[in-house]
Coordinates of C-alpha atoms (C1' of nucleotides) and ligand atoms in Angstrom, one line a residue:
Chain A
X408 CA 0.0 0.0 0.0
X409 CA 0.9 3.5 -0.5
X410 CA 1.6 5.9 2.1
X411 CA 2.2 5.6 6.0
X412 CA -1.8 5.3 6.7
X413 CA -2.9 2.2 7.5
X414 CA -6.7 1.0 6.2
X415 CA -7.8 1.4 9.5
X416 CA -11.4 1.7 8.6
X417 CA -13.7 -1.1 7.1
X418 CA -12.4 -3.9 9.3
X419 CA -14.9 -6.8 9.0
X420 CA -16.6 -7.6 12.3
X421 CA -15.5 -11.7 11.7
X422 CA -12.2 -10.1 12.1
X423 CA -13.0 -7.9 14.3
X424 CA -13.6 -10.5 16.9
X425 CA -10.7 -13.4 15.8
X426 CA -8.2 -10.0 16.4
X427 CA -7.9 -10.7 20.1
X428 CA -7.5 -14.5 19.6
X429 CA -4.3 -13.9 17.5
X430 CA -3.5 -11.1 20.3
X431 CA -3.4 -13.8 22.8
X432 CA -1.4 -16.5 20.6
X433 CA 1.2 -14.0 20.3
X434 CA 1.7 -13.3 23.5
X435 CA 1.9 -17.5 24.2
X436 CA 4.9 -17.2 22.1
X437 CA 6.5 -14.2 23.6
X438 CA 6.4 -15.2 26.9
X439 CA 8.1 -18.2 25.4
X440 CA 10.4 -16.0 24.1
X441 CA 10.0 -16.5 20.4
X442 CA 10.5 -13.0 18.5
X443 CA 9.6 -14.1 14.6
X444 CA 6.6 -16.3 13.9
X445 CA 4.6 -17.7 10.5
X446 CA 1.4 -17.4 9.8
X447 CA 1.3 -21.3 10.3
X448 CA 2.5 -20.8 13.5
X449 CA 0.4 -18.5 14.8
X450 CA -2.6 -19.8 13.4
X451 CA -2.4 -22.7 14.6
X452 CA -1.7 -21.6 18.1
X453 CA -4.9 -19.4 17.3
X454 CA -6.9 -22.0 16.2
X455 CA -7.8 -20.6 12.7
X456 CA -6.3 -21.4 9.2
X457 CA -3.1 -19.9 8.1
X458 CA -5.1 -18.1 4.8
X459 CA -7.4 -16.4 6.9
X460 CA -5.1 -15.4 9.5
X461 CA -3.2 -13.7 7.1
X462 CA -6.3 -12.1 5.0
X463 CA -7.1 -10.8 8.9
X464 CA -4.0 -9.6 9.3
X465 CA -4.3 -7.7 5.9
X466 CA -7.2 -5.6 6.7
X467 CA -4.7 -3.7 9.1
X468 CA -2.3 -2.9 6.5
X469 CA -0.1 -5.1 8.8
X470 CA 3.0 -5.9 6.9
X471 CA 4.7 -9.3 8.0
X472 CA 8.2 -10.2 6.3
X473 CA 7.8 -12.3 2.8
X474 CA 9.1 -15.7 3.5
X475 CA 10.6 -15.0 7.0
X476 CA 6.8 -14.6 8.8
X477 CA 5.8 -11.9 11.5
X478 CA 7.8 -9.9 14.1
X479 CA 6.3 -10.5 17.5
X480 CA 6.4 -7.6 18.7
X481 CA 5.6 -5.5 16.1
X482 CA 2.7 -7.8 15.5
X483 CA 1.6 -7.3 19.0
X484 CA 1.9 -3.2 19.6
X485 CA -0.3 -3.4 15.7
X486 CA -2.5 -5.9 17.3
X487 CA -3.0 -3.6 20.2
X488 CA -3.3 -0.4 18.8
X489 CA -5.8 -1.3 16.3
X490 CA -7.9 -3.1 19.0
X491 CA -7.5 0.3 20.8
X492 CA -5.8 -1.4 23.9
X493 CA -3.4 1.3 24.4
X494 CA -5.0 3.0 27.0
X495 CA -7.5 2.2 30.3
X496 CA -10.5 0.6 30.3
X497 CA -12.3 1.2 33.6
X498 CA -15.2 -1.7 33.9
X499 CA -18.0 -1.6 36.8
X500 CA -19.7 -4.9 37.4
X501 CA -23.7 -4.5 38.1
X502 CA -25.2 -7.2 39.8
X503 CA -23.0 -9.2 42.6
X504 CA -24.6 -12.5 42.7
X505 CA -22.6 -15.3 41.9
X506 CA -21.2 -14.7 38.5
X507 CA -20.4 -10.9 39.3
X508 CA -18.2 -11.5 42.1
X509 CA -16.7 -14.3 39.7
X510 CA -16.0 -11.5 37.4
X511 CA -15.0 -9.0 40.3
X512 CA -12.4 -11.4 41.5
X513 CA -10.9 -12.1 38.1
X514 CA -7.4 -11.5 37.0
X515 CA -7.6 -12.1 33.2
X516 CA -9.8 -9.4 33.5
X517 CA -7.1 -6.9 34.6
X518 CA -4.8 -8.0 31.7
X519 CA -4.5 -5.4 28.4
X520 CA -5.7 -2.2 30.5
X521 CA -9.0 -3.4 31.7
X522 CA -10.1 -2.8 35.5
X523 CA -13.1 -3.5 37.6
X524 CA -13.3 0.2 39.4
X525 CA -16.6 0.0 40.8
X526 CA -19.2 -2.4 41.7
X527 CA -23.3 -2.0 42.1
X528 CA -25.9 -4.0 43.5
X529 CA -29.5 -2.7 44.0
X530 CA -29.6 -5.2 47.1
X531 CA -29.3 -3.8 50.8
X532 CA -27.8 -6.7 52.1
X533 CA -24.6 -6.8 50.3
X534 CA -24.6 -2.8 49.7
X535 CA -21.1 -2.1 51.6
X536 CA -19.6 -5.4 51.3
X537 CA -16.0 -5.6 50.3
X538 CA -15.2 -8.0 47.0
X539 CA -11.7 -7.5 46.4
X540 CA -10.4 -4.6 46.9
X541 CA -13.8 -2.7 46.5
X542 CA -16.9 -1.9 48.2
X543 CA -20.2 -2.7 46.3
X544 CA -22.4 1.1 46.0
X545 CA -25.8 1.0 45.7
X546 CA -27.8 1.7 42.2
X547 CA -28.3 5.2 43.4
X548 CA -24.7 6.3 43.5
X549 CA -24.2 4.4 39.9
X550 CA -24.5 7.6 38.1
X551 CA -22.1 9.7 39.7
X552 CA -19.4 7.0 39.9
X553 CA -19.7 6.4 36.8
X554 CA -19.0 10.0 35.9
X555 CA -16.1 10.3 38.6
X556 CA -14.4 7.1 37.3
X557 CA -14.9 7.4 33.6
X558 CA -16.1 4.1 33.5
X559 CA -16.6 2.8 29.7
X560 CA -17.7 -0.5 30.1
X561 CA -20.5 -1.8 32.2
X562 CA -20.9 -5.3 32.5
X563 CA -24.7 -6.6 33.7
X564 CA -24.5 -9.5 35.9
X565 CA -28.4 -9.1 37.2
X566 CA -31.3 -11.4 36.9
X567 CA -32.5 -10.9 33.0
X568 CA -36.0 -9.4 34.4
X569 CA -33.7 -6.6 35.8
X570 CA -31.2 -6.3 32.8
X571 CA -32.5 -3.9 30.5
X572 CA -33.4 -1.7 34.2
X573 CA -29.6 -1.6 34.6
X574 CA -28.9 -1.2 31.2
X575 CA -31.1 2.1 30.7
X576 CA -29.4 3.7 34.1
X577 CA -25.9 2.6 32.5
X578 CA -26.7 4.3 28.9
X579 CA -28.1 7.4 31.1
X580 CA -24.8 7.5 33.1
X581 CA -22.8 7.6 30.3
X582 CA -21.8 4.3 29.5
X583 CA -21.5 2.9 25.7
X584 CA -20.3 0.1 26.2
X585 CA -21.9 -3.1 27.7
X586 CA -21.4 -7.1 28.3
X587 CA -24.2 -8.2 29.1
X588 CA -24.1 -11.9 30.8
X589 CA -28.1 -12.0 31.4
X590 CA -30.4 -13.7 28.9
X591 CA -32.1 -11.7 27.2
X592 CA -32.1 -9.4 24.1
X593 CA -31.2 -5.0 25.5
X594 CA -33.0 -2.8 23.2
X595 CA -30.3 -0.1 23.7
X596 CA -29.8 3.6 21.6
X597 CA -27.8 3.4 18.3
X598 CA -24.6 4.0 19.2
X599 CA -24.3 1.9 22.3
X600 CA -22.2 -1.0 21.7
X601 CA -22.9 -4.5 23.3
X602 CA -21.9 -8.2 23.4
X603 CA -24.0 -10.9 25.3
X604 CA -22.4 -13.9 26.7
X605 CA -25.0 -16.3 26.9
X606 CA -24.7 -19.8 28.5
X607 CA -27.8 -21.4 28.1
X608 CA -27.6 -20.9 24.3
X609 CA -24.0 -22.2 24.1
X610 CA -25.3 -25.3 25.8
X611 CA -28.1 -25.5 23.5
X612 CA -26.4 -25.8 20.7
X613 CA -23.6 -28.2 21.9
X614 CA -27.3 -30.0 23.5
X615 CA -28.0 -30.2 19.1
X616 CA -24.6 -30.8 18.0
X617 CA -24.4 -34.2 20.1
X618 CA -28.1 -34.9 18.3
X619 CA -27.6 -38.8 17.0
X620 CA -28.8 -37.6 13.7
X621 CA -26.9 -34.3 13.7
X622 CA -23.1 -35.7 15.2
X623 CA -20.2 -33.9 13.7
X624 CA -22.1 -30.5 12.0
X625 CA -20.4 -27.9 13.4
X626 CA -21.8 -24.6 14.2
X627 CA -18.8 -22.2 14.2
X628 CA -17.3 -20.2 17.9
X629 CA -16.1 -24.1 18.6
X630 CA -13.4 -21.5 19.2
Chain B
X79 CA -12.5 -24.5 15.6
X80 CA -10.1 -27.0 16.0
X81 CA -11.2 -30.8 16.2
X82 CA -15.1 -29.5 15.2
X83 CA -15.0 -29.1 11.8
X84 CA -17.2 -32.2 10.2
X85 CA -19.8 -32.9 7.4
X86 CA -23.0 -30.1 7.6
X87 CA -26.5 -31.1 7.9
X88 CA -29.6 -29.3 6.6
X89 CA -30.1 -26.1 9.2
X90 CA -27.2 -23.5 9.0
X91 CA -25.3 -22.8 11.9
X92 CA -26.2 -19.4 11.9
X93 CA -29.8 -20.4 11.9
X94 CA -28.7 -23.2 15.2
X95 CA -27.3 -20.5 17.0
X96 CA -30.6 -18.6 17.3
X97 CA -32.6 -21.2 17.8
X98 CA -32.2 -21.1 21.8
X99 CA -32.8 -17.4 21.8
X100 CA -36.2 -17.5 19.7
X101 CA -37.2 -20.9 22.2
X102 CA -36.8 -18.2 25.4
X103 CA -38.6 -15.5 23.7
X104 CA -41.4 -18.4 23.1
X105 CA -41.0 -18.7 27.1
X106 CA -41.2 -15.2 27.9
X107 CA -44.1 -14.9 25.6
X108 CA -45.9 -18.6 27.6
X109 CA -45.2 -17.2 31.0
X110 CA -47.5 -14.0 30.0
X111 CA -50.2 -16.8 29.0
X112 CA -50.3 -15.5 25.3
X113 CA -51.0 -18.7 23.0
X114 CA -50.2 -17.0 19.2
X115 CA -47.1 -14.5 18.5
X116 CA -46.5 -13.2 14.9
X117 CA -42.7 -13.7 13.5
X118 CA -42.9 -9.5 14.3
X119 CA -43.5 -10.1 17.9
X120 CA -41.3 -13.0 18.1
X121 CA -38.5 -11.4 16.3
X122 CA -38.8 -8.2 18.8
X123 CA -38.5 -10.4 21.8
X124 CA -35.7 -12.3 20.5
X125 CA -33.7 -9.4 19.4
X126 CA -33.4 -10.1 15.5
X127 CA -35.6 -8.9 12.3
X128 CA -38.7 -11.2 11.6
X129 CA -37.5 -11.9 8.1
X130 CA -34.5 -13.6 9.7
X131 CA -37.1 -15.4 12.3
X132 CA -39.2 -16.6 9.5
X133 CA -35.9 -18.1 7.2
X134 CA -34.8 -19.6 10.2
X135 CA -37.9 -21.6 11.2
X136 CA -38.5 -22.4 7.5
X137 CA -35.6 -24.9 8.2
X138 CA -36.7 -26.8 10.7
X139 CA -40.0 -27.3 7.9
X140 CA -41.8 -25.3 10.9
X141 CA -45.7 -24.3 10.0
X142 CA -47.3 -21.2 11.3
X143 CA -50.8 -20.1 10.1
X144 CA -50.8 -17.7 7.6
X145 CA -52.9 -14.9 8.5
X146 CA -51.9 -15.8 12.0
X147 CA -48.8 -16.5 13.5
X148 CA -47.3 -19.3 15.1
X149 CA -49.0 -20.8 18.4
X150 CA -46.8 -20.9 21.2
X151 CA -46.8 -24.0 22.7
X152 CA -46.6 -25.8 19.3
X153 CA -43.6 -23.6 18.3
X154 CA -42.2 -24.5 21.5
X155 CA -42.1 -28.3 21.4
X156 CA -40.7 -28.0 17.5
X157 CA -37.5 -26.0 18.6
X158 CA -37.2 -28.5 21.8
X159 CA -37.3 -30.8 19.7
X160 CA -35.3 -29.7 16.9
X161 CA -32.5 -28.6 19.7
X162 CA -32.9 -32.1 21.4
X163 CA -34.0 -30.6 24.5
X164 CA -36.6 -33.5 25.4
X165 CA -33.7 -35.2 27.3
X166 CA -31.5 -35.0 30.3
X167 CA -28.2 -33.7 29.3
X168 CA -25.3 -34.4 32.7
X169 CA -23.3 -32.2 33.1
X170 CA -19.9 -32.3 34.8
X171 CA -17.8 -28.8 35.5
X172 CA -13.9 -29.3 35.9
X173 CA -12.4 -26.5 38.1
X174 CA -13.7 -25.5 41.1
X175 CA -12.2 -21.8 41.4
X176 CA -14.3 -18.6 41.1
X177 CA -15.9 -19.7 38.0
X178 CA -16.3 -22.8 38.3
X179 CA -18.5 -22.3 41.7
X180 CA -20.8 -20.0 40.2
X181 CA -21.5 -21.9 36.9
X182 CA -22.4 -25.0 39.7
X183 CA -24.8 -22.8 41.7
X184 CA -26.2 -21.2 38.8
X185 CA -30.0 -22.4 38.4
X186 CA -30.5 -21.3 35.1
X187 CA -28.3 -24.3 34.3
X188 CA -31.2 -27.0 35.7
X189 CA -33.4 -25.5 32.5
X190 CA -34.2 -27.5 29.7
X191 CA -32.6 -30.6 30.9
X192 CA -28.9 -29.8 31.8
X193 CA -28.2 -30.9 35.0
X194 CA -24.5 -30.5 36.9
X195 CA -23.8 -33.9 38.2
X196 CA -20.5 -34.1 39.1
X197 CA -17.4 -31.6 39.8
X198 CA -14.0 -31.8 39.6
X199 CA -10.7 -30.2 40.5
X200 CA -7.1 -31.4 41.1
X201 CA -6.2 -29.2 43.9
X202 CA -6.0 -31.7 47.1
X203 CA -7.2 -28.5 49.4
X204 CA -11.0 -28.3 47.6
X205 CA -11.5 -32.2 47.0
X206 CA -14.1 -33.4 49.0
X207 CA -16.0 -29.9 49.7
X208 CA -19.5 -29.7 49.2
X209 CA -20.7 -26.8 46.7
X210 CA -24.5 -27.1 46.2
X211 CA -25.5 -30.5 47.0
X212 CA -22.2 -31.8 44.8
X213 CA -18.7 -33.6 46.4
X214 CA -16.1 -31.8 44.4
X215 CA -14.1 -35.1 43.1
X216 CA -10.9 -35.7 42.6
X217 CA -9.5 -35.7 38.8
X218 CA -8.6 -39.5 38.9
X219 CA -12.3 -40.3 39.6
X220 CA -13.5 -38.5 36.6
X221 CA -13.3 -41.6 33.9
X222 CA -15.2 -43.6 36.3
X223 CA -17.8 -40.9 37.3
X224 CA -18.7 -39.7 33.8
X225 CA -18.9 -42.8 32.4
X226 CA -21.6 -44.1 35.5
X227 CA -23.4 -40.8 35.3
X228 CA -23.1 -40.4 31.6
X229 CA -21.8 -37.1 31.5
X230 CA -22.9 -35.9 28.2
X231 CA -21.4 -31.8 28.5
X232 CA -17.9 -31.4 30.1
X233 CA -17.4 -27.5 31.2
X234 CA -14.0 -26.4 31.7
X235 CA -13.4 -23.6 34.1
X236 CA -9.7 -24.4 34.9
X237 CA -6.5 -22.0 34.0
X238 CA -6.2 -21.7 30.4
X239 CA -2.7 -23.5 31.1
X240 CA -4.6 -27.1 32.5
X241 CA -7.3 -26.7 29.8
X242 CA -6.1 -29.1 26.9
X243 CA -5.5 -31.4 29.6
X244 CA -8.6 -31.3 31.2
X245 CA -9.9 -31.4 27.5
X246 CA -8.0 -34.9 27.3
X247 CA -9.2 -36.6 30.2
X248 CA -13.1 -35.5 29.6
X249 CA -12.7 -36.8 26.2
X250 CA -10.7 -39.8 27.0
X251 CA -13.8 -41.0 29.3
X252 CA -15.8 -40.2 26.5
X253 CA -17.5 -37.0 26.0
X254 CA -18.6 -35.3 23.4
X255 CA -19.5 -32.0 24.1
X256 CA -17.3 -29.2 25.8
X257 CA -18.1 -25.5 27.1
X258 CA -14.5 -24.2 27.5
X259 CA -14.3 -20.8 29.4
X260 CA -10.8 -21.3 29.8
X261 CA -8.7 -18.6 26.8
X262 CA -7.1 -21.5 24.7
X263 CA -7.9 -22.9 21.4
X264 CA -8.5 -26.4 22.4
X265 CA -7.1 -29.1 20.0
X266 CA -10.0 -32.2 20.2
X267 CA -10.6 -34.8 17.8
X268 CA -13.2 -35.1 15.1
X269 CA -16.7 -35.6 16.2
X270 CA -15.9 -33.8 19.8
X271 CA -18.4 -30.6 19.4
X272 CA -16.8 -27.7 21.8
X273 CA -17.9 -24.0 22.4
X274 CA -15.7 -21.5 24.1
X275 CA -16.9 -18.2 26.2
X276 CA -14.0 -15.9 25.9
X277 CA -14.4 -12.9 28.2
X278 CA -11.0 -11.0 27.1
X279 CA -12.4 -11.5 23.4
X280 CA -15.7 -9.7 24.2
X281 CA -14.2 -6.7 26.2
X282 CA -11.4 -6.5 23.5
X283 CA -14.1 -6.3 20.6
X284 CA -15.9 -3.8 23.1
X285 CA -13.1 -1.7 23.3
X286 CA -12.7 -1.8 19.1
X287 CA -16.1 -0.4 18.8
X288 CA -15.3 1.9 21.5
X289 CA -12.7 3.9 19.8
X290 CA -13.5 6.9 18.2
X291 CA -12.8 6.2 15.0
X292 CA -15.2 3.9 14.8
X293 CA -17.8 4.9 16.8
X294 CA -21.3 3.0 15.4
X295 CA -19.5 0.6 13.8
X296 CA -21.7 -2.9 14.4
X297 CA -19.4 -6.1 14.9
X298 CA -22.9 -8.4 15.7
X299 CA -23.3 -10.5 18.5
X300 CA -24.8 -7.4 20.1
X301 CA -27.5 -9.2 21.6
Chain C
dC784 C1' 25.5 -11.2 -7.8
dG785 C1' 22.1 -14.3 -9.0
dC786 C1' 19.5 -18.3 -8.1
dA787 C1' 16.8 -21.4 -5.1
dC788 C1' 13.7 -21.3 -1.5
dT789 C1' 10.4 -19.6 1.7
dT790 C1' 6.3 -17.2 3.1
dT791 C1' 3.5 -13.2 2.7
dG792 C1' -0.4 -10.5 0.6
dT793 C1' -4.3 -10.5 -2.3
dG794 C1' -7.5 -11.0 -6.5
dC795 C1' -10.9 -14.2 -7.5
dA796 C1' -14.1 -18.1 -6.9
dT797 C1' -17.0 -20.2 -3.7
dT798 C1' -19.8 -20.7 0.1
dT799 C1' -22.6 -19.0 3.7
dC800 C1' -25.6 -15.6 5.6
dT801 C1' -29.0 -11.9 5.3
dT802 C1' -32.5 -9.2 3.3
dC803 C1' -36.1 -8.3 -0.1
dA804 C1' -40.3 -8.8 -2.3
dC805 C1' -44.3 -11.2 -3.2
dA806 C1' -47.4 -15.2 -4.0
dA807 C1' -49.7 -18.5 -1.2
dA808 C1' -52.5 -19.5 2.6
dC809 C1' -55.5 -18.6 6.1
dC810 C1' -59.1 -16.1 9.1
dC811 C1' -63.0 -13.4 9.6
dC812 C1' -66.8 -10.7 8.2
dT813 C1' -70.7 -9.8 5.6
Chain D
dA1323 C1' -69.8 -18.4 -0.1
dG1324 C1' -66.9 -14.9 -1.5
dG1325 C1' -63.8 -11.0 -0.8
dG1326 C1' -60.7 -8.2 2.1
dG1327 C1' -57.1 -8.1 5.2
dT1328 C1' -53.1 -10.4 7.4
dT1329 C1' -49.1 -12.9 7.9
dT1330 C1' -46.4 -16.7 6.6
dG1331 C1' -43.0 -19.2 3.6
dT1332 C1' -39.6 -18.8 0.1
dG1333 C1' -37.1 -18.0 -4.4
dA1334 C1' -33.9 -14.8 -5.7
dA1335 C1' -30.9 -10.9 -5.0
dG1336 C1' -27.4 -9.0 -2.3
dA1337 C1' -23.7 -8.9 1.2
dA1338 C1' -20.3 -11.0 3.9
dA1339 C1' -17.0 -14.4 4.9
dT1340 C1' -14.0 -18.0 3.6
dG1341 C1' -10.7 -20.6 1.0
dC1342 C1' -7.7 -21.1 -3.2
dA1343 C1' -3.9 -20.2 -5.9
dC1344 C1' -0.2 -17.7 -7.2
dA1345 C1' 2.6 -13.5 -8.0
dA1346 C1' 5.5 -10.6 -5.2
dA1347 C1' 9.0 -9.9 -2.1
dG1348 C1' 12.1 -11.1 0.9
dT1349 C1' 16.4 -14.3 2.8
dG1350 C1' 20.6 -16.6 2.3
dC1351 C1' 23.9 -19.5 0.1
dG1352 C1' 27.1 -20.6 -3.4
Ligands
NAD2671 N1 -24.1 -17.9 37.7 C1 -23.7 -18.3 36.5 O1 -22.8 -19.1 36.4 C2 -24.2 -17.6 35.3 C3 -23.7 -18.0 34.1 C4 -24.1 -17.4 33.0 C5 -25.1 -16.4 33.0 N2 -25.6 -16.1 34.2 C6 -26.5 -15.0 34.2 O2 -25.9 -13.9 34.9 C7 -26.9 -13.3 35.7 C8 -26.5 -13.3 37.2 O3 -26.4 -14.6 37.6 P1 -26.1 -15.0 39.1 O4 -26.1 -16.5 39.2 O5 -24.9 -14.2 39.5 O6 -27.4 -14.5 39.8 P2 -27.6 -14.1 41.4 O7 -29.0 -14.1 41.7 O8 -26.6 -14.8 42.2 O9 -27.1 -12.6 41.4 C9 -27.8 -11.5 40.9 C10 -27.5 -10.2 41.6 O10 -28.1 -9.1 40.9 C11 -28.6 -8.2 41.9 N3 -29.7 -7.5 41.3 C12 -30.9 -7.9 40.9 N4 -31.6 -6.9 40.4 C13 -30.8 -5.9 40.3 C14 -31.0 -4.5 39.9 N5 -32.2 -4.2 39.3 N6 -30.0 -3.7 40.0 C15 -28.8 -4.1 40.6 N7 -28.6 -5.3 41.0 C16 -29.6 -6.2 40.9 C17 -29.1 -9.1 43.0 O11 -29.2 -8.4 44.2 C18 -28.0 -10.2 43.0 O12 -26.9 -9.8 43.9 C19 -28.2 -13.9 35.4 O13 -28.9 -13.2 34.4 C20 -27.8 -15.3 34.9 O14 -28.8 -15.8 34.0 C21 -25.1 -16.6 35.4
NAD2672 N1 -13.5 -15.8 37.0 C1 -14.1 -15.3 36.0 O1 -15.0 -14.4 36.1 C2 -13.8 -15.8 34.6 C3 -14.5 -15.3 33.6 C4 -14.3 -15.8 32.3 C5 -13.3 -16.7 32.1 N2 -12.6 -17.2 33.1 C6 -11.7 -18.3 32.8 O2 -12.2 -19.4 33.5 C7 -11.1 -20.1 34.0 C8 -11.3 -20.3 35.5 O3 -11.3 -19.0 36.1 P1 -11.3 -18.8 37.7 O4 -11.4 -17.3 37.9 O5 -12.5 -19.6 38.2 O6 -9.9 -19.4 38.1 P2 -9.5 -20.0 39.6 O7 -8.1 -19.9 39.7 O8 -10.4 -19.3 40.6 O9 -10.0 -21.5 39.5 C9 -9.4 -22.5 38.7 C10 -9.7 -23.8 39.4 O10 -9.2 -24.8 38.5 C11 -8.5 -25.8 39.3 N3 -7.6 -26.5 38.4 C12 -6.4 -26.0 37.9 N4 -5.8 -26.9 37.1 C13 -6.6 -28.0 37.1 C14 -6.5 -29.2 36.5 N5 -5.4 -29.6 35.7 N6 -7.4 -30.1 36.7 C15 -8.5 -29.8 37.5 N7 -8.7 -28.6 38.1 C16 -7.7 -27.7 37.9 C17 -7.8 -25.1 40.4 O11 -7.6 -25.9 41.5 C18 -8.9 -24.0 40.7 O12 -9.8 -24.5 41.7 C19 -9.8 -19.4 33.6 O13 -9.3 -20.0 32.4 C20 -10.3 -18.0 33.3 O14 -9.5 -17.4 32.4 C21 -12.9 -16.8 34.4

DNA sequence: CGCACTTTGTGCATTTCTTCACAAACCCCT
DNA sequence: AGGGGTTTGTGAAGAAATGCACAAAGTGCG
């Protein structure tokens, strides 16, 4: 390509979401302190085909070295930057039943600049607890902490009935960002972006997959 | 997608993957005694457009009245069926950390058949403890457990370091089906269906759409 | 230096997924 | 019984994603 500007725009969203898979493969072989890799390398340590990988990795305007492979690190600071991982992403957790002190207590989620910063919980009970090194505040402080922390990711770990309640006082707070672990569809403003993790779905599907008459289909995330 | 990939049957994947979502709006829609939804309401509920509901269902040879709609309870019993729901599905969870205890105590797991049946974890300090109404077993049990329960869904909420081996021993005892929340690209053999739930993924594509550069960009999965 | 060898980047064909547009099918009312 | 009003089911078009095949671009050795 000509020029020092990168085609950073028009990044398909199917490689949108493989980018941080390759992200993580990379750092498995830095840490193992490998500095040049192939695309058959990494890809395989990704899980993906080498073709695609690279055809990903050309929608960045990323520029490996013809038959030598890819720098490692150079791969990785492109890899970060154009996932926008250069910087802090403060996260508050809403909902602290089970799964949200799970995430509240997780250290992969403090990896590549994201941090829990504030927890909520509409429940009296737990209002004041301690889970790790933060105290849960109550719904009606959400939208001043939000403000004060900059947070730009809320992630809903409420019942579903109470999901697209919290989801509303996040967008009105500020917050454009969600991950949303309840079942059920947000209806949320254009411009909000948001991923659902969904369990019961991923077992449903595994539930159809191991179908006598269906074994072997495969329908696609297997990773 | 390593160790999934296999011959195709007749209903996309795309059109599996939504399944599980329409079959909860259908709930939602039961538990509110209504008996008939159009594909518009349906769609709404579910989160998608009702042209995409109507294609979908057209594959599983489904038959709404025209006119009409589709009757709720009917609907219902032809995605349970079509998802092979009308069974018991045991499940076993390997790794009994944060994660692990809040997938066993989670109740939306009893729905729709899945049951945890057994847990496992190799660390000699947790073997023996009683989460839920469950003995956390030891790993050597695990060949002999799954195969007198008949485990049919191993979840693996271990370090993504002990995951391929956990991946191993569940499959060397005989299942089939794995939900990996563990960040690896697990290498399983043909015929072995797996999903994997990859927090850092979804917070990294979250942080993409983020950026300001992109700002509205849609990378799907948003509900 | 030039030749043999390797591995990337990408145009193109193919497959899969989504959306459109409309005929077919059905209910209900008169 | 027939006509008007709905809503489904689906072929066909369009968009997106994947996989193939190979030229381009680099390394390193003789
Ligand atoms: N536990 C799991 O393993 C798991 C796995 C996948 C998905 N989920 C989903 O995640 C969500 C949480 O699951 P859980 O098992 O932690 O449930 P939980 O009942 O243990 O916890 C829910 C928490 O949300 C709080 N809450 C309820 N309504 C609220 C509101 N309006 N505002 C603020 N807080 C509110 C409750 O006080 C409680 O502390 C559910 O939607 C569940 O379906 C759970
Ligand atoms: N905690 C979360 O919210 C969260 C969210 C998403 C993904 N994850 C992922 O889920 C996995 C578990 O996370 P966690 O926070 O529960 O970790 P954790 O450290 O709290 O628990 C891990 C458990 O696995 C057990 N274990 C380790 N090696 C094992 C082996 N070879 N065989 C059997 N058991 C073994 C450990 O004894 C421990 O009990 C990790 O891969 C993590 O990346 C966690």
């Amino acid at each position: 390509m000509v020029g020092t500007l990168a085609p950073r725009r028009d990044i398909p969203s199917a490689t949108v979401s493989r980018l941080p898979v390759y992200l993580r493969a990379l750092h498995e072989f830095a840490t193992r302190d490998v500095t040049r890799v192939s695309s058959e390398e990494l890809a395989a340590q990704a899980g993906v085909r080498p073709t695609q990988l690279r055809k990903d990795l050309s929608h960045l305007g990323s520029h490996g070295v013809r038959g030598v492979g890819y720098d490692v690190g150079r791969l990785t600071a492109e890899l970060t930057n154009a996932l926008g991982l250069n910087r802090s992403w403060p996260v508050a957790v809403v909902g602290m039943g089970n799964l949200g002190r799970a995430l509240a207590a997780y250290s992969g989620f403090a990896t590549e600049g994201f941090h829990v910063e504030a927890l909520f919980d509409h429940d009296p009970s737990v209002i004041g607890d301690l889970v790790g090194r933060h105290r849960i505040a109550s719904m009606g402080e959400l939208t001043d902490v939000v403000a004060r922390l900059g947070i730009a990711i809320g992630v809903i770990a409420t019942p579903a009935n109470s999901a697209q309640d919290v989801a509303d006082a996040l967008v009105g707070a500020g917050v454009r960002a969600i991950l949303n672990f309840a079942p059920v569809a947000l209806a949320l403003p254009e411009g909000v972006a948001c991923r659902s993790v969904d369990l019961a779905t991923e077992l449903h599907v595994l539930a159809f997959l191991r179908q006598p008459e269906r074994v072997g289909a495969d329908v696609g995330r297997g990773q």
